Coordinates of C-alpha atoms and ligand atoms in Angstrom, one line a residue:
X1 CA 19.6 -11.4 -29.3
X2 CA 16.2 -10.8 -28.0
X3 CA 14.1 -8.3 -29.5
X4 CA 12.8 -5.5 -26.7
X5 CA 10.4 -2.9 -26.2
X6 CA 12.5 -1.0 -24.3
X7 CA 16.0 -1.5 -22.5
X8 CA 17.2 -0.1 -18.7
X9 CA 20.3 -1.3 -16.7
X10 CA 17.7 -1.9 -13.4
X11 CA 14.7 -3.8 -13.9
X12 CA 12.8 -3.2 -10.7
X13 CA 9.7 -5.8 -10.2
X14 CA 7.4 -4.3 -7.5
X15 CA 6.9 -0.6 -6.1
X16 CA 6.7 -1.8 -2.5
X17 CA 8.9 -0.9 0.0
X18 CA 11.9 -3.5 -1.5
X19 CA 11.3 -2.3 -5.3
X20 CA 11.7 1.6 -4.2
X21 CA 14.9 1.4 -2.2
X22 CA 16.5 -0.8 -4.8
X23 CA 15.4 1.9 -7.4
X24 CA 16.6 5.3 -5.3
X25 CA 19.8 2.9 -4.9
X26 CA 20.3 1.9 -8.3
X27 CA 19.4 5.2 -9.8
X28 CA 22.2 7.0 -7.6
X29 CA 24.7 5.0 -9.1
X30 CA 24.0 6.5 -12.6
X31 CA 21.9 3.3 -13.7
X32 CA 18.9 3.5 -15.6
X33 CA 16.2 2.2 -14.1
X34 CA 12.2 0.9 -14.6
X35 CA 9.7 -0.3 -11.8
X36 CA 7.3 -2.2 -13.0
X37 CA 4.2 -3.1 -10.6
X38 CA 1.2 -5.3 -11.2
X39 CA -1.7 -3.0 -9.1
X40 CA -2.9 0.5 -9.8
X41 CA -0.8 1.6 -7.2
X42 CA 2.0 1.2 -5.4
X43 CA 2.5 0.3 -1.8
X44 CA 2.0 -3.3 -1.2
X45 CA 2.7 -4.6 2.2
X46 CA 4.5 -2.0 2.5
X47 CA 1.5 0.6 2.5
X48 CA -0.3 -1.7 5.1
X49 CA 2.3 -1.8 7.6
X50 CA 2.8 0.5 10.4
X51 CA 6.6 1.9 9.0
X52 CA 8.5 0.6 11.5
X53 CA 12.4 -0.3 10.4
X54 CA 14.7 -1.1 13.5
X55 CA 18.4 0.2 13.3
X56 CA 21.0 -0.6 15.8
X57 CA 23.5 2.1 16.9
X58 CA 21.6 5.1 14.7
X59 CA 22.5 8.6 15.6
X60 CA 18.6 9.4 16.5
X61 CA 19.1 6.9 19.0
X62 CA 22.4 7.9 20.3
X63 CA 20.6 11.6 20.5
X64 CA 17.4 9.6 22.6
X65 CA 20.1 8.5 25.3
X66 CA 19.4 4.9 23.7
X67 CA 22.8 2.2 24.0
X68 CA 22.7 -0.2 21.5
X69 CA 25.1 -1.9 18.6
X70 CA 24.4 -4.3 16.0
X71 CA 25.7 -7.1 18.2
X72 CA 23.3 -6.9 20.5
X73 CA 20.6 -6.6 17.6
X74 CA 21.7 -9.5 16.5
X75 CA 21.2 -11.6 19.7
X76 CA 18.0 -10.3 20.0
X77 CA 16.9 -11.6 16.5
X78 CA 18.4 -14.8 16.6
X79 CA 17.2 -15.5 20.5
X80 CA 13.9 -15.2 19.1
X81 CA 14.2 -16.8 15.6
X82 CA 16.4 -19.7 16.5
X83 CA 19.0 -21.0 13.9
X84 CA 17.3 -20.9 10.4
X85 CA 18.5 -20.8 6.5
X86 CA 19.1 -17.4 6.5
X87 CA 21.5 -16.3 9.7
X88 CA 23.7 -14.8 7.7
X89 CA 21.4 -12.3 6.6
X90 CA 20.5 -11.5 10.3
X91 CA 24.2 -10.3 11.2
X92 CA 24.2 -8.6 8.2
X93 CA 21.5 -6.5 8.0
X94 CA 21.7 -5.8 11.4
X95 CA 25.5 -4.5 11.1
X96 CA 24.1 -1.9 8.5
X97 CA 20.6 -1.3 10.3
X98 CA 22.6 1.9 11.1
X99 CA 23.5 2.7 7.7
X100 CA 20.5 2.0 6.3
X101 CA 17.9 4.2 8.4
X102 CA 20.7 7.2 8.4
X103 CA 20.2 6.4 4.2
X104 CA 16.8 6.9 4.1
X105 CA 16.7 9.7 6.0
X106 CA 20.0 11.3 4.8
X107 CA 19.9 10.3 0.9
X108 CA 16.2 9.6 0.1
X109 CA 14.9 12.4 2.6
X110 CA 12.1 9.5 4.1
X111 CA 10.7 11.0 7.3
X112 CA 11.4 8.6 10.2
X113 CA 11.3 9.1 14.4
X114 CA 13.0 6.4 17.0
X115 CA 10.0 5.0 18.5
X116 CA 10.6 5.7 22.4
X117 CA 7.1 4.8 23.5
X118 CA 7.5 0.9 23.1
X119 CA 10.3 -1.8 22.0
X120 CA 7.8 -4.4 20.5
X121 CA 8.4 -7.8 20.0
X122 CA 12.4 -9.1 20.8
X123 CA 14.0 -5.7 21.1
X124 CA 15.9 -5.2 24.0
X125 CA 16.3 -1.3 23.5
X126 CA 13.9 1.1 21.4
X127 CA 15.5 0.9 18.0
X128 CA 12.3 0.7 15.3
X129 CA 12.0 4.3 13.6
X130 CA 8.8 5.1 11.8
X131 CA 7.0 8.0 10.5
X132 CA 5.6 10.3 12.7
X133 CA 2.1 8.6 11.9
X134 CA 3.3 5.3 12.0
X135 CA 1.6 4.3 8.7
X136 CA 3.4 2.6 5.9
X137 CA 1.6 4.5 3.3
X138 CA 3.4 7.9 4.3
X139 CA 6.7 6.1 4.5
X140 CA 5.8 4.7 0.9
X141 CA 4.9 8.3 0.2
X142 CA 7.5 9.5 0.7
X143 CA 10.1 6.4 -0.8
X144 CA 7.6 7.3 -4.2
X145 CA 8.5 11.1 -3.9
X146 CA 12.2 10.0 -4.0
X147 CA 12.1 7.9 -7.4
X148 CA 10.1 10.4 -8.9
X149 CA 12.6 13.4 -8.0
X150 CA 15.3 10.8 -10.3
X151 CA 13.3 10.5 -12.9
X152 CA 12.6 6.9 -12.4
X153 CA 9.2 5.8 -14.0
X154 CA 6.7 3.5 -12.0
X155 CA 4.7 1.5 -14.4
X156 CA 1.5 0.9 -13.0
X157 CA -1.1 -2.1 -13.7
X158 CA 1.4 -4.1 -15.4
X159 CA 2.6 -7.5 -14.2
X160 CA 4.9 -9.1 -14.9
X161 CA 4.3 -12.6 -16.0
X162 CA 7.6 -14.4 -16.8
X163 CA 11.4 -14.1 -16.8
X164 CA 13.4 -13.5 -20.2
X165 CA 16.4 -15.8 -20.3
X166 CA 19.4 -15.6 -22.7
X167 CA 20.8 -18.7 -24.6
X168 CA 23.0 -19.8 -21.5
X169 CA 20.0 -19.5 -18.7
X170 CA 20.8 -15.7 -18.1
X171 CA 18.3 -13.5 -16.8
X172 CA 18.1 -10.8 -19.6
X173 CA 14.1 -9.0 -19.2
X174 CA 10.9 -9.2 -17.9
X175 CA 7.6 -9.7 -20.3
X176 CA 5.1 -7.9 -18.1
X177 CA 1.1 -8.3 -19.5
X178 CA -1.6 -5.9 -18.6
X179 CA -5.4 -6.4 -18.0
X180 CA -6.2 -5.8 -21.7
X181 CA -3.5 -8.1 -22.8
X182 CA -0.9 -5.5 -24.0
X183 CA 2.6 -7.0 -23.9
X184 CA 5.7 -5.4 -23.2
X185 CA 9.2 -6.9 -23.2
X186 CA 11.9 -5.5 -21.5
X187 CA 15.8 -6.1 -21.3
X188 CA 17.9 -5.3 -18.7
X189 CA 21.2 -5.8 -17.5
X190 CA 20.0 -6.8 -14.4
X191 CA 16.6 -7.3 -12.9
X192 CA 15.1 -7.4 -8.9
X193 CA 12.7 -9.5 -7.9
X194 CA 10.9 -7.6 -4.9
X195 CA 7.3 -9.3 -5.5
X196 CA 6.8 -10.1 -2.3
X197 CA 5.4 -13.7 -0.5
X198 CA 2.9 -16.1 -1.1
X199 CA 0.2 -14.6 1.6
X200 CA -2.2 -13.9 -0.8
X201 CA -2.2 -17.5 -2.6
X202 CA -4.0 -20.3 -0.9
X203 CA -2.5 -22.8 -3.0
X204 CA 1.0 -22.3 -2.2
X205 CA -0.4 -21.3 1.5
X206 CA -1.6 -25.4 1.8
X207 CA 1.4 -26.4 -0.4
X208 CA 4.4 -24.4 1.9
X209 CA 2.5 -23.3 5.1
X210 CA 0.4 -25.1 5.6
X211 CA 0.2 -23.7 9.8
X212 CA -1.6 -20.7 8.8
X213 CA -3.3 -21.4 5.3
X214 CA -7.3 -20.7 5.7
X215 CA -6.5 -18.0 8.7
X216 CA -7.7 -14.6 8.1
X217 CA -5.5 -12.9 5.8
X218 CA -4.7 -9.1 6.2
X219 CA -1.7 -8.3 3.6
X220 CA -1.6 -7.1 0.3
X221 CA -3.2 -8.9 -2.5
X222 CA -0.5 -8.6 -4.7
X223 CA 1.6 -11.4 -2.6
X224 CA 0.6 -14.2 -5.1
X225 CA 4.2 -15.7 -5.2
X226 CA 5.6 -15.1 -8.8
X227 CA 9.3 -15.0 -7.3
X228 CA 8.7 -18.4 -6.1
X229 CA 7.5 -19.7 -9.5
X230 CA 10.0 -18.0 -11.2
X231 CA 12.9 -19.5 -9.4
X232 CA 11.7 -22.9 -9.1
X233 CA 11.9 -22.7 -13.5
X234 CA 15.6 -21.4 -12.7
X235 CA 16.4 -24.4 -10.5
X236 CA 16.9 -21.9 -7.4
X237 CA 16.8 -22.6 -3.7
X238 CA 14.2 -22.1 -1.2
X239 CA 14.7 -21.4 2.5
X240 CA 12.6 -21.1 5.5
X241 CA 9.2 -21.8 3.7
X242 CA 6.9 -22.5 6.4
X243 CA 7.9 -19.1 8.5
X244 CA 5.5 -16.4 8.7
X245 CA 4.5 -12.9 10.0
X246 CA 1.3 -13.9 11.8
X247 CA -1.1 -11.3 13.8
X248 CA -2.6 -12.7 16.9
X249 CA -5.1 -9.2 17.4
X250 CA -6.8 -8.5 14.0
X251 CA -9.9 -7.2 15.3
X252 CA -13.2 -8.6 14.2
X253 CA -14.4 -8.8 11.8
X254 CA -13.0 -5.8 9.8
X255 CA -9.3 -7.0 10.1
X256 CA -7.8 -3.9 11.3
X257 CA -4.5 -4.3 13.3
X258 CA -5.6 -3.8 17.3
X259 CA -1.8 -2.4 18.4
X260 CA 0.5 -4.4 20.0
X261 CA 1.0 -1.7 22.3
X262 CA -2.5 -2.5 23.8
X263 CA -1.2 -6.1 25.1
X264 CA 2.2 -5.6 25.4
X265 CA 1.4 -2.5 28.2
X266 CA -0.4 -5.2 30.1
X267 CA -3.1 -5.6 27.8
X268 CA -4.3 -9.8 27.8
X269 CA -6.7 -12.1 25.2
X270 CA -9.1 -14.2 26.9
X271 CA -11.0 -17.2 25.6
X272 CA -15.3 -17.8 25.7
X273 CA -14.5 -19.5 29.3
X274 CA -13.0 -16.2 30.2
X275 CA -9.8 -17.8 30.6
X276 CA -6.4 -16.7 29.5
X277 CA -4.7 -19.6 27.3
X278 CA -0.9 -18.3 26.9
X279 CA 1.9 -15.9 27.0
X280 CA 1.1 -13.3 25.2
X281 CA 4.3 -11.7 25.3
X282 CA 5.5 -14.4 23.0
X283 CA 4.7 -11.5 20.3
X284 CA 2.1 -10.7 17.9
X285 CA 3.1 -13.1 15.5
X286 CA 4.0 -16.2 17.8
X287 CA 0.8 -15.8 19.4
X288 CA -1.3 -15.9 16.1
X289 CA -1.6 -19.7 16.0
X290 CA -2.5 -20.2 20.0
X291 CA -5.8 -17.8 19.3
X292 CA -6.1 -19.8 16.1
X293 CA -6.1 -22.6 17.9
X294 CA -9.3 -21.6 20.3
X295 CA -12.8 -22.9 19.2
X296 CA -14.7 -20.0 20.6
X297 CA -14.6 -16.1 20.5
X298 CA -11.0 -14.6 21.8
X299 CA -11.0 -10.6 23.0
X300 CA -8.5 -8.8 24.1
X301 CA -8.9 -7.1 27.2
X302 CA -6.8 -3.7 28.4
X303 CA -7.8 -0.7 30.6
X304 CA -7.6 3.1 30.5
X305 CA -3.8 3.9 31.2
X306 CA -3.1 1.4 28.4
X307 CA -5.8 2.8 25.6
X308 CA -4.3 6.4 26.7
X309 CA -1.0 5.7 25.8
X310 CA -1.9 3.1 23.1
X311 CA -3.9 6.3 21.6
X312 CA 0.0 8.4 21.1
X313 CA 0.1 6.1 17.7
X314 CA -2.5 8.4 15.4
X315 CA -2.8 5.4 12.7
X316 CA -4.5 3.6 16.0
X317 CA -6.0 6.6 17.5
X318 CA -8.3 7.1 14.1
X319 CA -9.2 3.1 14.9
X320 CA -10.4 4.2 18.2
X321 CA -11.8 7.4 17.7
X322 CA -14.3 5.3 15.2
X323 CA -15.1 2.8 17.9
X324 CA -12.9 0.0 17.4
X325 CA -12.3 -1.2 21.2
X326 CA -15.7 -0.6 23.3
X327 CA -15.7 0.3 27.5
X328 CA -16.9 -1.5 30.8
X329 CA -17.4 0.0 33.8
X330 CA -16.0 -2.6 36.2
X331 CA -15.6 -6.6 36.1
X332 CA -19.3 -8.1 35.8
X333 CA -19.8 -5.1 32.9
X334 CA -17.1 -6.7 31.4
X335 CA -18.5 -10.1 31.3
X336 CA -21.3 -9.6 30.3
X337 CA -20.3 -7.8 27.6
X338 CA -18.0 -10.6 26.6
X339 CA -20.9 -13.4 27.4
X340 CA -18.5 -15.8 29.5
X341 CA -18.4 -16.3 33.3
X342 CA -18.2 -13.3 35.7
X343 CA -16.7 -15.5 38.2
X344 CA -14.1 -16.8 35.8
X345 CA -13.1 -13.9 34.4
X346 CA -12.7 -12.1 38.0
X347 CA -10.6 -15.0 39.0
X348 CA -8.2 -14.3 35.9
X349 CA -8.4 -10.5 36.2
X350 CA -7.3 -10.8 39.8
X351 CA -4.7 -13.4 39.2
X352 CA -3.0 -11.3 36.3
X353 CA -0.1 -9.4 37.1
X354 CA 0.0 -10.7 41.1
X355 CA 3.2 -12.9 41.4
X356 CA 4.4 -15.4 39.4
X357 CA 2.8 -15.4 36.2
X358 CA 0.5 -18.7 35.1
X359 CA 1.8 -19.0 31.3
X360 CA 5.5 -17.6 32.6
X361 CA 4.5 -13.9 31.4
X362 CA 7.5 -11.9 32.3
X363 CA 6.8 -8.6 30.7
X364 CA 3.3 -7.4 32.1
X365 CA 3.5 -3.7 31.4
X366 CA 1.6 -1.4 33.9
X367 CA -0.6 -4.6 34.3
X368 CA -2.6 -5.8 36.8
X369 CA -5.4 -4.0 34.6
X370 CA -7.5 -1.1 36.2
X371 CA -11.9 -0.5 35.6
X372 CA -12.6 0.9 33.7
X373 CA -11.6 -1.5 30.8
X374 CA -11.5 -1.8 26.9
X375 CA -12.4 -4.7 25.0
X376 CA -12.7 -6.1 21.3
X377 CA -12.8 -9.1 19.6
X378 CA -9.9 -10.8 17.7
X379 CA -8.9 -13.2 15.4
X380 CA -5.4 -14.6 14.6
X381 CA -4.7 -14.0 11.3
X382 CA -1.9 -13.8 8.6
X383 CA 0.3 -10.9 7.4
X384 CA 3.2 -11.9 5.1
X385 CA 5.2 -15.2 4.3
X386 CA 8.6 -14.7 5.2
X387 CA 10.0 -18.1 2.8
X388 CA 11.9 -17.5 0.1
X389 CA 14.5 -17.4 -2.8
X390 CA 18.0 -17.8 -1.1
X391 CA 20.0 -14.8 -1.9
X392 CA 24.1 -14.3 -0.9
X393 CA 25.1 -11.0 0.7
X394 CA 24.5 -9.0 -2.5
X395 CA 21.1 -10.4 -2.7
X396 CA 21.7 -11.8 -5.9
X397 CA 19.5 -14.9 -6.3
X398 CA 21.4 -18.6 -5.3
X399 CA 21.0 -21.6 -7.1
X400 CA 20.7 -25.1 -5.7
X401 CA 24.4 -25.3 -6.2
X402 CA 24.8 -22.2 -4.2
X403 CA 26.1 -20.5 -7.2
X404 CA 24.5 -17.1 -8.7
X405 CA 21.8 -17.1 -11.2
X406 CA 23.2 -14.0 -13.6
X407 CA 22.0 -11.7 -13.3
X408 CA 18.9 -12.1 -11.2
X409 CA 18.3 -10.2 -7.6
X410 CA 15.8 -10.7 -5.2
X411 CA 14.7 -8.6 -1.5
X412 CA 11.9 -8.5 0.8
X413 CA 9.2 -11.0 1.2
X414 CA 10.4 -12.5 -1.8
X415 CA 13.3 -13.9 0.0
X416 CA 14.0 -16.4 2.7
X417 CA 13.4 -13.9 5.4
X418 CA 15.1 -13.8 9.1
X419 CA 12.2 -15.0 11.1
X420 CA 13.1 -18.6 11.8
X421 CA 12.9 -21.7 10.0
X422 CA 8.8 -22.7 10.5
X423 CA 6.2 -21.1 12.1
X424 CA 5.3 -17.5 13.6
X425 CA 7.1 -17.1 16.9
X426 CA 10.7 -16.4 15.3
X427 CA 9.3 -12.6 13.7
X428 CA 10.9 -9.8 15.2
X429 CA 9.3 -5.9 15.0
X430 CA 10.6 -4.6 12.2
X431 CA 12.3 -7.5 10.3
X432 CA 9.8 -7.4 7.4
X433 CA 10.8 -3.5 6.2
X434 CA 14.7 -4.7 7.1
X435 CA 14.2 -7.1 4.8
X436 CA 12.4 -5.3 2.2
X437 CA 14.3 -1.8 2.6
X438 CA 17.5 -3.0 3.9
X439 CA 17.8 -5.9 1.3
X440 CA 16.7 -3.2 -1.9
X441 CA 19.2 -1.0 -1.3
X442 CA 21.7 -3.2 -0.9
X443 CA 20.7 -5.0 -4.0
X444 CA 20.0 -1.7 -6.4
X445 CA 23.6 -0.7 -5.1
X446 CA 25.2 -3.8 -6.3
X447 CA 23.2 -4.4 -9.2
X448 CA 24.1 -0.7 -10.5
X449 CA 28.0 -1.1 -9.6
X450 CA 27.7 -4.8 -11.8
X451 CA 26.5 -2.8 -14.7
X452 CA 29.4 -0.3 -14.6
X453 CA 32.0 -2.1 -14.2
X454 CA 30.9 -5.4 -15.7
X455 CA 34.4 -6.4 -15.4
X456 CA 34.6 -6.5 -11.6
X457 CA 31.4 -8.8 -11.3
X458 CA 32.0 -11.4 -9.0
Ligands
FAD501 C1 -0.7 -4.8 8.4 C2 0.8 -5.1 8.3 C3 1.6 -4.4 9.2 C4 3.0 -4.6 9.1 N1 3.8 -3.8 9.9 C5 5.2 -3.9 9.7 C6 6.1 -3.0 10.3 O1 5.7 -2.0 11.0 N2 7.4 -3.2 10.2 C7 7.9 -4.2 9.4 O2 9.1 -4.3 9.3 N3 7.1 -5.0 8.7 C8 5.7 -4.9 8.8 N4 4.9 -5.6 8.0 C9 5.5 -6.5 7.0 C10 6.0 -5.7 5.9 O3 5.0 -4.8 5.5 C11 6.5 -6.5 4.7 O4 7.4 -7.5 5.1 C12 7.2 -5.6 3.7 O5 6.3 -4.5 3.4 C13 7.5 -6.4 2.4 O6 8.0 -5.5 1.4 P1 8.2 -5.9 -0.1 O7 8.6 -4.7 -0.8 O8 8.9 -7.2 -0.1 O9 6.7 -6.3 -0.5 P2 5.4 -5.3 -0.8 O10 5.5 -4.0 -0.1 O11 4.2 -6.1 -0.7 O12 5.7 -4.9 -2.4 C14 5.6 -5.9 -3.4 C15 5.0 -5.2 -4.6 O13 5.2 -6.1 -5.7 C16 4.0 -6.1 -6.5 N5 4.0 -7.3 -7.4 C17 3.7 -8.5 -7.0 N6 3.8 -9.4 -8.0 C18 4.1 -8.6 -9.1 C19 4.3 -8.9 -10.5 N7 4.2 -10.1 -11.0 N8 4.7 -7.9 -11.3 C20 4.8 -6.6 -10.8 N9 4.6 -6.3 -9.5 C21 4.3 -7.3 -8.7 C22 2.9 -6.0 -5.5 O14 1.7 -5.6 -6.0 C23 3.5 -5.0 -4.5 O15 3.2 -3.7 -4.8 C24 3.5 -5.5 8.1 C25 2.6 -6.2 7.2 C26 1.3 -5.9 7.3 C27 0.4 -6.6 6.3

């Protein structure tokens, strides 16, 4: 038997959004339980992110006058991401969407409002609740508040570098290493991998996703893909690799999300011609690669009405309020400012939201777009891998047999997500914290019912 430093029932690796719901879950259940996380603090993606989890059929819905049932979530997430390796996990998390934000809020006392104000990208109701601020660090705030109130410790500055195994290829610990080489070894009775993607890893960027490797990268750093290293020693099976969460409005050159809201209100991104190139109402992530794809500057182009309401969203408001969109007067203003054509751009400023749509737009907002307008620059960029380990409906990791790896869990970015097989366009609002949240809680719970009643483990 291995020798350890220290022994829990729940190993939790990460203290991002996935890591802390699996540890409030798990520690509920009477397990004992560690997070370990590699940066000195925690957050990850998680922190980055504006907060927003969708549920289908939640009570603060039903209170906003809002219809909607996991059914209909489904379709929405599957008419966007197409049939992919992980489908199952779509119907799934969306039948306890419901459950899960009522959790939060109920059992880990995380602040969340239904977003009325806008759907975003393939809802076809408003059902993405956030914090009040819409910034991730307050819901992580507040998910870090709820593992401290049980006691559970979150190790900081110390990653974990490899996987202890039993004699018959059980997963048993976690060895983590800190900056000044200090090792700690660690059993557990079961362990969660919530380590996130690969975004911040060129290497496996070129090697797995290869679409969007060298764009601008706006995630956490801490995405270096140990979970996929990990599994591949443990023979287990990848799905959807080359799917991503892209960003098609970072603004240049700080990086800084420019909201959705701005473009899907009417909002539009022209090219140095001033020329439109697409349908931006694909989504922010499906239209990442078409403004990677220009060889010139791209800005995105909204007016007044829009910036007012876009302005309601105080993580975006603080982005304004320090100049991060800039004003012109009327058309030629606007040209100049942007350095491309007046005549051009007039022609697609008067052609924009008038009948039928060039690119097949359908959802214009309050467009056609009023002087005086806003403007910034933007690049496409990247902001989480959503390939993975292939989990079953406990998350517990799958081999290439399809059979469990004992005792080893996985959720969140580390996991085949449910954003399509390849590419950007399949990413739904929301469906990275579904993943994270949704997927850590259901994986602390079952993790802490397999260590009390060992005997019942499937
Ligand atoms: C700018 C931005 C905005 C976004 N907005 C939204 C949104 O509104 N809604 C939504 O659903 N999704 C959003 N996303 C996506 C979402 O943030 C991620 O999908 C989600 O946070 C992933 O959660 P996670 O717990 O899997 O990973 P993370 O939150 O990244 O947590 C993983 C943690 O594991 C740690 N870690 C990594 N390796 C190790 C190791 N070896 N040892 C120990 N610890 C390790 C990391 O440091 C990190 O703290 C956004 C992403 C970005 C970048």
């Amino acid at each position: 038997m291995a020798d350890f430093d220290t022994q829990v029932d729940v190993l939790v690796i990460g203290a991002g959004g996935a890591g802390l719901a699996a540890a409030i879950a798990a520690s509920d259940l009477g397990a004992s339980v560690a997070v370990v996380e590699k940066l000195p603090r925690p957050g990850g993606n998680t922190g980055l992110s504006t907060g927003s989890i969708p549920g289908a059929g939640t009570r603060f819905q039903r209170l906003a006058g809002i219809d909607d049932n996991p059914q209909k979530m489904t379709a929405d997430l599957l008419g966007l991401s197409g049939d992919h390796d992980a489908t199952d996990l779509t119907r799934m998390l969306s039948e306890r969407s419901a459950e899960l934000v009522e959790w939060l809020v109920d059992k880990a006392h995380i602040r969340l409002d239904i977003i009325k104000d806008y759907k975003h990208v393939a809802h076809s109701v408003p059902r993405l609740h956030a914090p009040a601020s819409r910034k991730g660090a307050d819901l992580v705030h507040d998910l870090v508040a709820a593992v401290e109130r049980r006691g559970v410790p979150i190790v900081l500055s110390n990653p974990v570098v490899d996987l202890i195994l039993g004699k018959n290829g059980e997963v048993i610990g976690a060895t983590t290493r800190t900056a000044q080489n200090a090792v700690s070894r660690i059993g557990a009775g079961k362990t969660i991998l919530c380590v996130n993607g690969f975004g911040a890893s060129q290497q496996m960027l070129a090697q797995y996703c290869p679409e969007i490797a060298g764009a601008m990268y706006s995630g956490a750093k801490g995405s270096e893909g140990e979970a996929i290293r990990w599994g591949a020693q443990l023979n287990a099976r990848l799905g959807n690799m080359a799917s991503y969460q892209g960003y098609a409005t970072l603004m240049y050159p700080h990086g800084e999300l420019l909201s959705w809201t701005t473009i899907e209100k009417g909002g539009v991104l022209v090219n140095d011609k001033g020329l439109r190139f697409g349908d931006e109402s694909i989504g922010y992530s499906g239209f990442a690669a078409p403004v990677i794809a220009q060889s010139g500057k791209v800005h995105a182009i909204f007016d007044q009405r829009i910036r007012d309401i876009a302005a309601k969203e105080p993580w975006f408001k603080e982005i304004l309020d320090m100049g991060g969109a800039k004003k012109a007067i009327d058309v030629p203003d606007l040209a100049s400012k942007l350095a491309v054509d007046p005549a051009a751009l007039q022609k697609t400023l008067s052609a924009y939201g008038q009948g039928s749509d060039e690119f097949g737009r359908k959802d214009i907002g309050i467009a056609p777009l009023q002087a005086p307008y806003w403007y910034t620059q933007v690049v496409g960029g990247l902001l989480s891998t959503q390939g993975g380990l292939m989990i079953d409906q406990h998350a517990r990791v799958l081999d290439k047999t399809d059979r469990t790896i004992p005792n080893l869990y996985a959720a969140g970015g580390a996991v085949a997500s449910i954003s399509g097989r390849s590419g950007g366009v399949g990413y739904a609002s929301g469906s990275g914290l579904l993943h994270a949240i949704g997927l850590g809680w259901i994986a602390g719970t079952d993790a802490a019912n397999a260590v009390a009643n060992p005997s019942h483990s499937r």
